[in-house]
């Protein structure tokens, strides 16, 4: 059978639009903006490769609209009041559609909150997280959060006007939109305490984006952490318990859909706290099964007319992994991708690290050229580059990034990232 006949190769409707296949490129922040926050030649080259790779959907990496709250110094940004920056975005979108008109471009919008890092960024917090951030980080108030919603809405409208296909309003990974959702946000303020208050930020933002853009052809959705894996995080039963209770996470995805979300991109874990859960590591690959389950829970909650993109497939590669209790022929990314779609556990398969290892995987799969694929080994050297705020790419398969890691390691030593 040709891969063209498999579930992964079939088109799917997202809102009023159609993705040509079931591959999604995850948003992958790669710290290679120019110093002014615009596109460097390296950023452009990355996206050219992804467009040639022909995934149904490309979720553009996390960008900031508040230049003083970047997560990292070289984060790409959309600066609404900077005409040069807006022109760069316009050119980028047009040039990429010229490379390949098929992938749908969805841009991930973010505010880094207490994860703002690097040079002159202003860190702000909903409530400082135990042991992680200084107690003197300024607390945000109602007005600040209201203003942030307006910034997301304004950026969505700008991207719509420039020709982007949609936005991902980011509610995961401990950034501002996710901190607000956590049970840990038990402060008494407009967006804290009760679930009604904590979900207000996400729900109001989604409603407002829909209203202001006012075109069903524009895709709106969110990447969501279903369970962050630490006490008080999203998906825990209360501000100080580690026990899982997905009631709020399920209500979140349902509520987003009711307010106009066309897709949910599943995530689990929080990279700066529970990293191995978030991006399963080669020594503990089985965590990808938990992500499969979370995607299924989202699918059951949102039903047919909201697309669920399942995450955490990179660790699978072509079957060279440490999965336990599995038939050898079941071991690969393509097996589980097709299986989960066929069984209705997810609609699409999102590729994170694997998209750095080989941005052209979807095209190679669709053309039955699997032998040409460069596989991610889940070594997480790319994560080390991100943490070091260096240009990020695959250290195993792309020499310039191997050299960047060698240089930074010679200067600073290696980081110990995970337990294995
Ligand atoms: C270098 C790097 C950059 C990332 N940047 C983002 C980002 O901008 N936005 C986001 O939501 N997730 C980001 N992630 C998380 C991935 O999108 C994805 O959720 C995670 O890597 C798990 O998927 P995987 O197992 O396929 O890698 C990043 C991960 C890595 C390794
Ligand atoms: S550096 Fe390692 S984890 Fe990152 S994409 Fe390459 S092989 Fe995968």
XYZ file of C-alpha atoms and ligand atoms in Angstrom:
459
model
C 0.000 0.000 0.000
C 1.257 3.472 -0.827
C 1.462 5.904 2.069
C -0.953 8.109 0.087
C -3.712 5.684 1.093
C -3.033 5.905 4.830
C -4.917 7.983 7.398
C -1.989 10.398 7.770
C -2.254 11.372 4.110
C -5.952 12.250 4.122
C -7.224 15.860 4.054
C -9.207 17.284 6.957
C -11.420 20.325 7.487
C -10.305 22.793 10.153
C -13.168 25.242 10.551
C -13.965 26.293 6.998
C -10.452 25.497 5.712
C -8.892 22.251 4.579
C -5.501 20.886 5.580
C -4.129 18.673 2.815
C -2.822 15.977 5.178
C -2.747 15.132 8.881
C 0.757 16.348 9.703
C 1.129 19.433 11.903
C 4.417 21.193 12.553
C 4.535 22.132 16.223
C 5.481 25.690 17.161
C 9.250 25.524 17.805
C 10.912 28.674 19.132
C 14.413 28.763 17.670
C 16.050 31.946 19.021
C 17.242 33.191 15.675
C 15.500 36.532 15.213
C 17.500 39.587 14.280
C 18.272 41.845 17.264
C 15.210 43.953 16.341
C 12.902 40.910 16.618
C 12.504 40.464 12.840
C 13.351 37.508 10.585
C 17.015 36.553 10.145
C 18.214 34.565 7.132
C 18.326 31.541 9.455
C 14.672 31.955 10.481
C 13.656 32.263 6.832
C 15.642 29.184 5.850
C 13.942 27.147 8.575
C 10.486 28.088 7.344
C 11.383 27.568 3.672
C 12.377 24.005 4.580
C 9.149 23.482 6.500
C 7.038 24.767 3.610
C 8.874 22.443 1.233
C 8.151 19.697 3.757
C 4.452 20.056 2.937
C 2.756 19.451 6.299
C -0.987 20.166 6.309
C -0.511 22.770 9.050
C 2.511 24.774 10.154
C 2.113 26.370 13.573
C 4.557 29.263 13.592
C 6.681 29.328 16.760
C 5.713 31.330 19.842
C 5.936 35.037 19.124
C 5.534 37.948 21.460
C 3.661 41.185 20.823
C 5.101 42.869 23.923
C 8.752 43.208 23.014
C 9.784 43.676 26.653
C 8.310 40.302 27.634
C 10.188 38.009 25.299
C 10.911 34.543 26.648
C 14.372 34.748 25.117
C 16.430 37.585 23.631
C 16.270 36.346 20.042
C 12.559 35.464 20.039
C 10.686 36.515 16.918
C 8.081 39.185 17.551
C 5.164 40.958 15.966
C 5.336 44.651 16.778
C 1.995 46.252 15.887
C 3.313 49.833 15.989
C 6.488 49.147 14.017
C 5.787 49.503 10.281
C 9.053 47.857 9.261
C 8.292 44.821 11.390
C 4.773 44.500 9.954
C 6.159 44.766 6.420
C 8.576 41.934 7.203
C 5.661 39.767 8.305
C 3.712 40.597 5.181
C 6.669 39.635 2.996
C 7.305 36.472 5.000
C 3.722 35.252 4.584
C 3.690 36.015 0.869
C 7.117 34.470 0.217
C 6.227 31.270 2.051
C 2.961 30.885 0.134
C 5.097 31.225 -3.011
C 7.311 28.376 -1.797
C 4.234 26.196 -1.270
C 0.628 27.465 -1.144
C -0.724 24.327 0.555
C 0.274 24.378 4.270
C -2.054 26.378 6.516
C -0.090 28.931 8.539
C -1.263 29.317 12.132
C 0.775 31.718 14.271
C 1.231 31.044 17.992
C 0.683 34.197 20.055
C 2.194 34.369 23.511
C 3.009 36.542 26.484
C 5.866 35.112 28.504
C 4.772 36.317 31.945
C 7.154 35.035 34.599
C 9.136 33.078 31.979
C 10.300 36.302 30.348
C 14.039 35.912 30.285
C 17.275 37.334 29.008
C 18.383 40.948 28.664
C 15.977 43.728 29.458
C 12.745 41.822 29.709
C 10.141 42.683 32.326
C 9.124 39.574 34.211
C 5.608 39.711 35.637
C 3.681 37.062 37.494
C 0.181 35.968 38.375
C 1.553 34.582 41.642
C 5.202 33.574 42.070
C 5.637 29.817 41.757
C 7.333 28.101 44.715
C 11.066 28.014 44.422
C 11.113 29.043 40.784
C 10.852 32.797 40.606
C 11.623 35.686 42.929
C 8.923 36.767 45.305
C 9.534 40.350 44.245
C 8.478 39.730 40.619
C 5.671 42.285 40.074
C 2.146 40.902 40.305
C -0.148 41.623 37.376
C -3.484 43.319 38.033
C -6.868 43.303 36.256
C -5.893 46.164 33.997
C -2.658 44.490 32.870
C -4.463 41.258 31.986
C -7.256 43.162 30.155
C -4.609 44.990 28.143
C -2.878 41.702 27.315
C -6.116 40.292 25.913
C -6.415 43.390 23.709
C -2.852 42.854 22.459
C -3.607 39.259 21.424
C -6.783 40.427 19.673
C -4.995 43.220 17.852
C -2.189 40.910 16.719
C -4.736 38.361 15.463
C -6.414 41.028 13.329
C -3.076 42.181 11.946
C -2.097 38.622 11.022
C -5.486 38.085 9.396
C -5.036 41.257 7.339
C -1.540 40.118 6.318
C -2.820 36.779 5.007
C -2.030 34.298 7.800
C -4.539 31.430 7.985
C -5.043 31.473 11.744
C -3.775 31.942 15.280
C -2.946 29.678 18.214
C -3.753 31.564 21.427
C -1.271 29.892 23.747
C -2.596 28.454 27.033
C 0.182 26.055 27.969
C 3.694 25.597 29.344
C 3.554 28.080 32.223
C 3.465 31.233 30.117
C 1.047 34.017 31.095
C -2.117 32.461 29.602
C -1.369 29.177 31.331
C -0.376 30.636 34.709
C -3.775 32.268 34.922
C -5.536 28.928 34.395
C -3.647 27.083 37.149
C -5.446 26.238 40.415
C -2.304 27.762 41.964
C -3.620 31.177 40.824
C -5.776 31.455 43.951
C -5.329 35.217 44.427
C -8.498 37.232 44.710
C -8.618 39.188 41.447
C -10.652 39.343 38.234
C -8.715 36.404 36.725
C -7.943 34.403 39.894
C -9.557 32.140 42.497
C -12.678 30.444 41.127
C -12.558 28.498 37.859
C -14.993 31.042 36.414
C -12.413 33.761 37.066
C -9.365 31.746 35.968
C -10.963 30.646 32.687
C -12.186 34.172 31.879
C -8.897 35.252 30.273
C -8.884 32.369 27.752
C -12.601 32.493 27.056
C -12.850 36.278 26.643
C -9.792 36.334 24.403
C -11.149 33.634 22.090
C -14.538 35.354 21.864
C -12.959 38.727 21.130
C -10.609 37.372 18.450
C -13.580 35.738 16.708
C -15.598 38.960 16.927
C -12.856 41.317 15.763
C -11.621 39.151 12.879
C -15.197 38.244 11.945
C -14.350 35.796 9.159
C -14.991 32.074 9.579
C -12.173 31.361 7.151
C -9.687 32.473 9.790
C -8.672 29.568 12.009
C -8.653 30.153 15.760
C -7.523 27.610 18.335
C -5.166 26.934 21.210
C -2.352 24.759 22.429
C -3.395 23.618 25.892
C -1.581 21.809 28.726
C -4.041 19.188 29.924
C -1.955 18.223 32.963
C 1.254 19.948 33.968
C 2.393 17.277 36.391
C 3.102 19.296 39.544
C 1.027 20.514 42.506
C -1.200 23.444 41.587
C -0.459 23.187 37.864
C -3.104 22.915 35.145
C -5.010 19.649 35.548
C -4.277 19.265 39.266
C -7.098 19.011 41.781
C -6.259 22.182 43.712
C -3.612 24.825 44.432
C -1.511 22.561 46.666
C -2.191 19.020 45.502
C -0.472 16.800 42.970
C -3.597 14.695 42.431
C -4.858 14.819 38.846
C -8.320 16.204 38.185
C -9.014 16.957 34.544
C -12.418 18.577 35.139
C -11.099 22.088 34.476
C -8.932 21.059 31.516
C -11.944 19.399 29.908
C -14.123 22.417 30.644
C -11.413 24.622 29.127
C -11.292 22.832 25.771
C -15.091 22.590 25.626
C -15.439 26.281 26.484
C -12.859 27.283 23.865
C -14.765 25.303 21.254
C -18.079 26.886 22.295
C -16.490 30.309 21.821
C -15.233 29.534 18.342
C -12.031 27.467 18.563
C -11.506 25.315 15.455
C -8.691 23.235 16.923
C -6.976 22.206 20.135
C -3.293 21.288 20.079
C -2.724 18.846 22.923
C 0.153 19.358 25.316
C 0.986 17.883 28.697
C 3.688 18.868 31.182
C 5.428 22.220 31.489
C 8.875 22.376 29.850
C 10.604 24.417 32.561
C 9.259 22.242 35.408
C 8.250 18.783 34.162
C 10.283 18.635 30.983
C 10.515 14.850 30.548
C 6.730 14.571 30.799
C 6.292 17.360 28.286
C 8.740 16.031 25.676
C 9.178 12.321 26.310
C 12.826 11.396 26.489
C 14.536 8.457 24.929
C 15.039 6.693 28.270
C 11.343 6.999 29.145
C 9.513 6.938 25.863
C 6.297 5.524 27.340
C 5.167 9.015 28.373
C 4.031 9.439 24.761
C 1.141 7.093 25.632
C -0.033 9.606 28.225
C -0.132 12.301 25.526
C -2.136 9.929 23.283
C -4.619 9.511 26.129
C -4.863 13.259 26.742
C -5.566 13.846 23.033
C -8.326 11.228 23.197
C -9.832 12.961 26.250
C -9.798 16.271 24.341
C -11.400 14.601 21.314
C -14.194 13.170 23.444
C -14.777 16.602 24.991
C -14.862 18.702 21.814
C -16.562 16.278 19.411
C -16.471 16.264 15.643
C -16.291 19.881 14.555
C -13.106 20.818 16.412
C -9.835 19.315 15.233
C -7.579 17.684 17.823
C -3.860 17.716 17.112
C -2.052 15.132 19.225
C 1.521 15.813 20.384
C 4.706 14.094 21.622
C 5.383 11.735 18.706
C 9.059 12.598 18.170
C 10.415 10.040 20.634
C 8.921 7.228 18.542
C 11.000 7.755 15.409
C 11.057 4.777 13.058
C 10.854 2.406 15.992
C 14.266 2.892 17.554
C 13.057 3.710 21.046
C 12.690 2.185 24.480
C 8.929 1.642 24.473
C 7.890 -1.204 26.731
C 5.204 -3.814 26.095
C 4.776 -3.276 22.391
C 4.821 -5.400 19.252
C 8.008 -4.507 17.329
C 5.972 -3.596 14.245
C 3.876 -1.168 16.299
C 6.852 0.819 17.461
C 7.028 3.705 15.017
C 5.720 7.247 14.671
C 3.836 6.304 11.511
C 2.194 3.266 13.128
C 0.894 5.242 16.100
C 0.002 8.293 14.017
C -2.164 6.254 11.668
C -3.577 4.129 14.482
C -4.634 7.100 16.610
C -6.317 8.817 13.653
C -8.059 5.625 12.503
C -9.395 5.036 16.024
C -10.624 8.628 16.440
C -8.159 9.349 19.273
C -6.753 12.389 17.432
C -7.357 14.035 14.071
C -3.818 15.132 13.319
C -0.275 14.314 14.422
C 1.976 17.152 15.573
C 5.762 16.951 15.204
C 8.020 18.917 17.533
C 11.683 17.902 17.719
C 11.210 15.609 14.723
C 10.462 18.714 12.628
C 13.905 20.068 13.520
C 15.563 16.744 12.676
C 13.797 16.603 9.320
C 11.475 19.451 8.293
C 10.633 17.507 5.139
C 9.317 14.357 6.826
C 5.694 14.843 5.671
C 6.691 15.201 1.993
C 8.993 12.184 2.227
C 6.262 10.092 3.820
C 3.646 11.155 1.272
C 6.049 10.301 -1.567
C 6.938 6.868 -0.077
C 10.513 8.009 0.567
C 10.669 6.920 4.209
C 14.240 5.689 3.821
C 15.368 9.289 3.274
C 13.967 10.539 6.595
C 16.413 11.857 9.196
C 15.110 10.675 12.525
C 15.114 12.529 15.830
C 16.937 10.578 18.534
C 15.294 12.533 21.387
C 18.782 13.469 22.626
C 17.502 16.971 23.544
C 20.628 18.821 22.487
C 18.308 21.263 20.681
C 16.674 21.983 24.053
C 20.091 22.785 25.459
C 20.564 25.353 22.673
C 17.190 26.888 23.541
C 18.029 27.143 27.232
C 21.410 28.664 26.362
C 19.588 31.178 24.105
C 21.548 30.113 21.038
C 20.180 29.619 17.511
C 18.237 26.359 17.732
C 18.258 23.471 15.281
C 19.008 19.779 15.158
C 22.461 19.165 16.560
C 22.528 15.579 15.242
C 21.592 16.224 11.607
C 22.516 19.823 10.889
C 26.178 20.750 11.151
C 25.906 24.485 11.901
C 23.973 23.627 15.075
C 26.464 20.893 16.029
C 29.114 23.595 15.878
C 27.067 26.048 17.929
C 26.657 23.436 20.677
C 30.365 22.580 20.578
C 31.262 26.237 20.960
C 28.869 26.951 23.807
C 29.835 23.702 25.590
C 33.522 24.621 25.376
C 32.699 27.951 27.012
C 30.103 26.866 29.582
C 30.098 23.038 29.809
C 27.089 20.823 29.083
C 23.719 21.145 30.797
C 22.261 18.124 32.567
C 18.669 18.237 31.416
C 16.924 15.036 32.427
C 17.260 12.007 34.638
C 18.545 9.531 32.030
C 13.612 23.839 20.801
C 12.172 23.786 21.192
C 11.374 24.914 21.021
C 10.021 24.866 21.361
N 9.247 25.973 21.158
C 7.915 25.911 21.422
C 7.072 27.029 21.121
O 7.492 28.045 20.569
N 5.758 26.905 21.436
C 5.225 25.764 21.989
O 4.025 25.702 22.241
N 5.993 24.692 22.247
C 7.314 24.739 21.951
N 8.097 23.628 22.161
C 7.439 22.364 22.549
C 7.101 21.556 21.290
O 6.252 22.291 20.427
C 6.426 20.202 21.617
O 5.245 20.443 22.338
C 7.342 19.296 22.433
O 8.660 19.322 21.910
C 6.828 17.843 22.434
O 6.747 17.360 21.109
P 7.863 16.361 20.493
O 7.932 15.193 21.405
O 7.333 16.066 19.135
O 9.150 17.113 20.461
C 9.454 23.664 21.862
C 10.264 22.539 22.029
C 11.599 22.583 21.687
C 12.428 21.344 21.839
S 19.024 17.704 18.560
Fe 18.397 15.643 19.233
S 16.330 15.957 20.133
Fe 16.819 17.790 18.938
S 15.913 17.392 16.941
Fe 18.031 16.705 16.802
S 17.988 14.537 17.328
Fe 16.034 15.431 17.993
